[in-house]
Short mmCIF file of C-alpha atoms in Angstrom, two decimals:
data_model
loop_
_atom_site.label_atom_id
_atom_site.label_comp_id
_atom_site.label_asym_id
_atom_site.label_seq_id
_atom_site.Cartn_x
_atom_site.Cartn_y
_atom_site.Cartn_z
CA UNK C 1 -3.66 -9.77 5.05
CA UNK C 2 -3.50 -12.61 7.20
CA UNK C 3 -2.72 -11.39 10.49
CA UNK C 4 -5.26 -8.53 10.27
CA UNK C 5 -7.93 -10.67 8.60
CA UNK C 6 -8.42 -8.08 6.12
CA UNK C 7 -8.70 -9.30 2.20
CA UNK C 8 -9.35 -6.53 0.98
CA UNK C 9 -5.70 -5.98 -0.22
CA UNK C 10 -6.08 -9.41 -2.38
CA UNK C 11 -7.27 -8.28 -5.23
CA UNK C 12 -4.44 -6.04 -5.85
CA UNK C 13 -2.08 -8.61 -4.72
CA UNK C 14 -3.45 -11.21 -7.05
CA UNK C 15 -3.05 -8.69 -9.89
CA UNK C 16 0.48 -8.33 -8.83
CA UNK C 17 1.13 -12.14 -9.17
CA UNK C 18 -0.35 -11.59 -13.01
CA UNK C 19 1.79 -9.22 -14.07
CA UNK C 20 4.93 -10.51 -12.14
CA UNK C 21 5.84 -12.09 -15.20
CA UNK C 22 6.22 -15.34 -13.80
CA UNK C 23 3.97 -18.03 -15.60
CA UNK C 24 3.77 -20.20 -11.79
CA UNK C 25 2.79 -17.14 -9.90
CA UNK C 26 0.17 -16.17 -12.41
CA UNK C 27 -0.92 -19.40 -12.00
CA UNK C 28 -1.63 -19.33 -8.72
CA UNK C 29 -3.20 -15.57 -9.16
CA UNK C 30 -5.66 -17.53 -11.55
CA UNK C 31 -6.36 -20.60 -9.20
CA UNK C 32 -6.98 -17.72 -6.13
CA UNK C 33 -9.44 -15.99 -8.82
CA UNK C 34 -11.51 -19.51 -9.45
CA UNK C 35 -12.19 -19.68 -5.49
CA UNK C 36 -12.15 -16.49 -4.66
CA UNK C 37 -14.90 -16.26 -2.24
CA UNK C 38 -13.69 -19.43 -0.47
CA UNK C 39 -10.10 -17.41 -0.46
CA UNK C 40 -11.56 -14.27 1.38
CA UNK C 41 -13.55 -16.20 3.99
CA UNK C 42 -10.29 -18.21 5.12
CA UNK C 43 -8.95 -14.79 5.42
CA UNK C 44 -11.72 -13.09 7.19
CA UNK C 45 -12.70 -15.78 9.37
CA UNK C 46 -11.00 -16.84 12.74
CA UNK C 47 -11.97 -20.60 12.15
CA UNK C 48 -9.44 -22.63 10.61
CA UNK C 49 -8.64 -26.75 10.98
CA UNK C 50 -5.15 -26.82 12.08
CA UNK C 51 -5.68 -28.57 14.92
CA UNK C 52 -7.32 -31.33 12.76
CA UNK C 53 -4.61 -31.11 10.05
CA UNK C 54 -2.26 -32.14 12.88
CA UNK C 55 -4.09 -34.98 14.00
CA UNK C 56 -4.25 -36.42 10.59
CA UNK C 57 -0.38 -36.00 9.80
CA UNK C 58 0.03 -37.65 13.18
CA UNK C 59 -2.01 -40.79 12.26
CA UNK C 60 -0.89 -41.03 8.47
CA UNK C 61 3.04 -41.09 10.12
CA UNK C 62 1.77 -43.85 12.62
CA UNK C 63 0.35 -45.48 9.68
CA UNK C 64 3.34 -45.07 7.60
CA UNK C 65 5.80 -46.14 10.29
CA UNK C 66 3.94 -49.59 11.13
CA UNK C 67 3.13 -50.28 7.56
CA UNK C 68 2.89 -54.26 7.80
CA UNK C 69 4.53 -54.18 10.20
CA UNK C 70 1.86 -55.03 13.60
CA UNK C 71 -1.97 -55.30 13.85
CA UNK C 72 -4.91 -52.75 14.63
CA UNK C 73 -4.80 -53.07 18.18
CA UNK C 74 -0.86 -51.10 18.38
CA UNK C 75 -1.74 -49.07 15.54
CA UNK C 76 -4.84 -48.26 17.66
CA UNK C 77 -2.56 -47.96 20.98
CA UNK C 78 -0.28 -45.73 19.14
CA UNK C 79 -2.33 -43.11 17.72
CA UNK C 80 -4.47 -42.90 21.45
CA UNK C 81 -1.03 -42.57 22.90
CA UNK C 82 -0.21 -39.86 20.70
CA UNK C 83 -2.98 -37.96 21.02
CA UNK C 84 -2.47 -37.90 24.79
CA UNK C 85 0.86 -36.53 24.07
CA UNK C 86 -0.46 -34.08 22.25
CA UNK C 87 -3.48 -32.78 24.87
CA UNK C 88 -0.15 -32.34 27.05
CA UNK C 89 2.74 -30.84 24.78
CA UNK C 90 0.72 -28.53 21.65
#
């Protein structure tokens, strides 16, 4: 589904999950069913925010790393430094 961008499989899939038998997996069928539409246009669509995602993990590590540890300004120097890094090395 995902690398052809095609949900139309999904609602067989998610009625799969139901009957699997496995109370986590029907779940999860149920959560997908609450949000479908949201569901099939993450599928459909080639948007996504990965590259945001990333940035965030990067600062909440920097954050976690320095915790007490030093001021704004390295914090600040870090996560600019970083981000260089990443324009450079995806």
């Amino acid at each position: 589904m995902l690398d052809a961008r095609d949900a139309a499989p999904l609602p067989a899939w998610l009625d799969q999950l139901a009957a699997s038998g496995l109370p986590a997996l029907a779940s999860l069928a149920n959560a997908i069913r609450e949000d479908q539409p949201a569901v099939v246009q993450g599928i459909t669509t080639p948007f996504n925010s990965g590259i945001n995602e990333g940035r965030i993990t990067d600062l909440k590590l920097q954050k976690r790393i320095m915790a007490g540890r030093a001021g704004i300004p390295l914090l600040r120097h870090r996560v600019v430094l970083m981000a260089h890094l990443r324009r450079h090395y995806p």
